[in-house]
C-alpha angles and dihedrals in degrees: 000000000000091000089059098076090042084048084051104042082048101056091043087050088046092050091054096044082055094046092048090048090051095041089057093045091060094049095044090052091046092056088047089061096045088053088051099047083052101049084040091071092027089063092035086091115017107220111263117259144213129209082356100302138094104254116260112234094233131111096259090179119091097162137095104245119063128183141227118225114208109206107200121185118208133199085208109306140024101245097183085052090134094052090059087046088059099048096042100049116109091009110121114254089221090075107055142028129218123217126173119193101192129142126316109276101008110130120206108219145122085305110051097027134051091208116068077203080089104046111138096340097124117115108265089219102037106144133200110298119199112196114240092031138089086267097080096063093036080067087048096058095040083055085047092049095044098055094041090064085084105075089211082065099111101150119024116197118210106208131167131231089265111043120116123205117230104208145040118282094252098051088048091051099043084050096045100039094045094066118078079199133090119231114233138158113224133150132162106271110211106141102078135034106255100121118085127212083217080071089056101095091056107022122041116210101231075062106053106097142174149236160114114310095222101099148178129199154176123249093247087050090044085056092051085061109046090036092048106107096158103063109034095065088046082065102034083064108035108018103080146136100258136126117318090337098079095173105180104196096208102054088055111020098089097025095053090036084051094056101038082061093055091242096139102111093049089066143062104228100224137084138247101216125081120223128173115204140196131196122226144191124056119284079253087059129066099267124236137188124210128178115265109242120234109218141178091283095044102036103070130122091284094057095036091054089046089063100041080059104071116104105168142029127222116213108205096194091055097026089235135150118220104205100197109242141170119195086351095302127116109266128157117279101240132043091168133048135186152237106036126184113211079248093060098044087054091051091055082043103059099025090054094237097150087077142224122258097217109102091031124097128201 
């Protein structure tokens, strides 16, 4: 009779012990497949490597003269090539690096450019790139990856085939080299529905941002990018060109990756490359932009001033007012400007429109 309450308190004892195992099964099976929903879309793009090995975010450079690497992608050729050779001759080597991406295959030398400043300087694993996809900003990390494999690479310029500089290569160095901050442009991008909730579990939405994809960046910025395995194949499989939902990746992939880092404040959110665009199609129509091209008629000294006068950049989505510094100091807004005919690029050519640094301060 005495042995009947201890039988009871026992399998009572026994019941809890049971539920709290349970209980912590649950919980323990429900953080494994967290962990492998998140190690399914880490490994879905191993970060990229150099030498063979993922970047280190540390400052390798400890000399004095640091070098700006200018990141051109090409559709094949450069065909401002003579504009650049302009701009590059006399300038020491020691200052500034060269990398193409163009297709797969395709050799810069005495036969296909007229700059030996280009001479096999294209990627030797560039790959296709389609406008509008993923594609576009996987050729900009292998570029990044690529130039950050010299250690001297502490700013690394993004320009297109058809960019022009607008000033002489001193001035753009000095301003360049005398921020500590990237230049990027990046706003909060609410009007159109390019942001997916399948992005959600990565990529919160108070995060997505937008902006031009002509960039320039710090060496600690370039390795976020080539070392970022977790957010690029977030876009490679959501951010795409489809229905209603037009994601274009490279107007949001660094921008978005940046800020997820909490690197805002390491950047001006601006860029340094002017674009004029123009919308087209009927209100009846989908609406596109496209950038307007400067040719031989509309690229002369008056158009060229008026650019070299901006000094600030209004964002409609923020309200916020963008004043153009270096090194906190007032400069103009833009070194660089696209599209360029061939024309146009002679004309800045032979009426000296690229412009001389020497009455300019800094």
């Amino acid at each position: 009779m005495t042995r009947k309450p201890a039988s009871r308190r026992g399998v009572v004892w026994l019941g809890w012990k049971l539920v709290i195992a349970f209980s912590v099964s649950l919980c323990l099976l429900a953080l494994l497949r967290i962990q492998l929903q998140y190690r399914s879309v880490a490994t879905l793009t191993p970060p990229l490597s150099v030498a063979g090995n993922e970047i280190a975010l540390r400052d390798y450079y400890s000399g004095d003269r640091p070098k700006v690497a200018f990141l051109f992608l090409a559709r094949r050729d450069l065909p401002l090539d003579f504009l650049w050779d302009s701009f590059f001759k006399g300038v020491d080597q020691a200052n500034y690096s060269v990398y193409v991406h163009s297709v797969p295959g395709f050799v810069f030398n005495e036969e296909t450019t007229r700059s030996e400043y280009f001479y096999n300087r294209q990627l030797n694993n560039s790959i296709k790139v389609i406008w509008g996809e993923s594609s576009m900003i996987a050729a900009e990390r292998l570029l990044f990856a690529s130039a950050l494999e010299d250690l001297a690479n502490q700013r690394f310029v993004l320009l297109s085939d058809r960019c022009a500089p607008l000033y002489d290569f001193g001035y753009i160095y000095r301003y360049i080299i005398s921020s500590p901050r990237s230049f990027v442009d990046s706003f909060l991008h609410t009007k159109e529905t390019r942001y997916s909730v399948n992005m959600s579990s990565v990529i919160p939405e108070e995060k997505w941002r937008k902006g031009s994809q002509w960039i320039s960046v710090i060496r600690s910025h370039a390795e976020v990018i080539v070392n970022d395995g977790i957010v690029f194949p977030v876009f490679k499989k959501f951010c795409k060109r489809q229905n209603r939902r037009n994601c274009i990746p490279d107007e949001h992939y660094v921008q978005t990756l940046l800020t997820m880092r909490g690197l805002e404040s390491e950047m001006e959110r601006r860029t340094l490359t002017y674009t004029v665009w123009n919308v087209s199609g009927s209100k009846y129509e989908t609406q596109t932009w496209h950038p307007v091209t400067f040719t031989f008629e509309n690229s002369g000294p008056g158009q060229i001033k008026e650019i070299k006068k901006i000094d600030h950049v209004y964002y409609e989505t923020e309200s916020r007012t963008e004043w153009c510094k270096a090194d906190s100091k007032p400069v103009p807004c833009f070194l660089f400007a696209r599209k360029f005919t061939e024309g146009a690029a002679m004309r800045l050519v032979r009426e000296g429109l690229i412009g001389s640094s020497k009455n300019i301060t800094l």
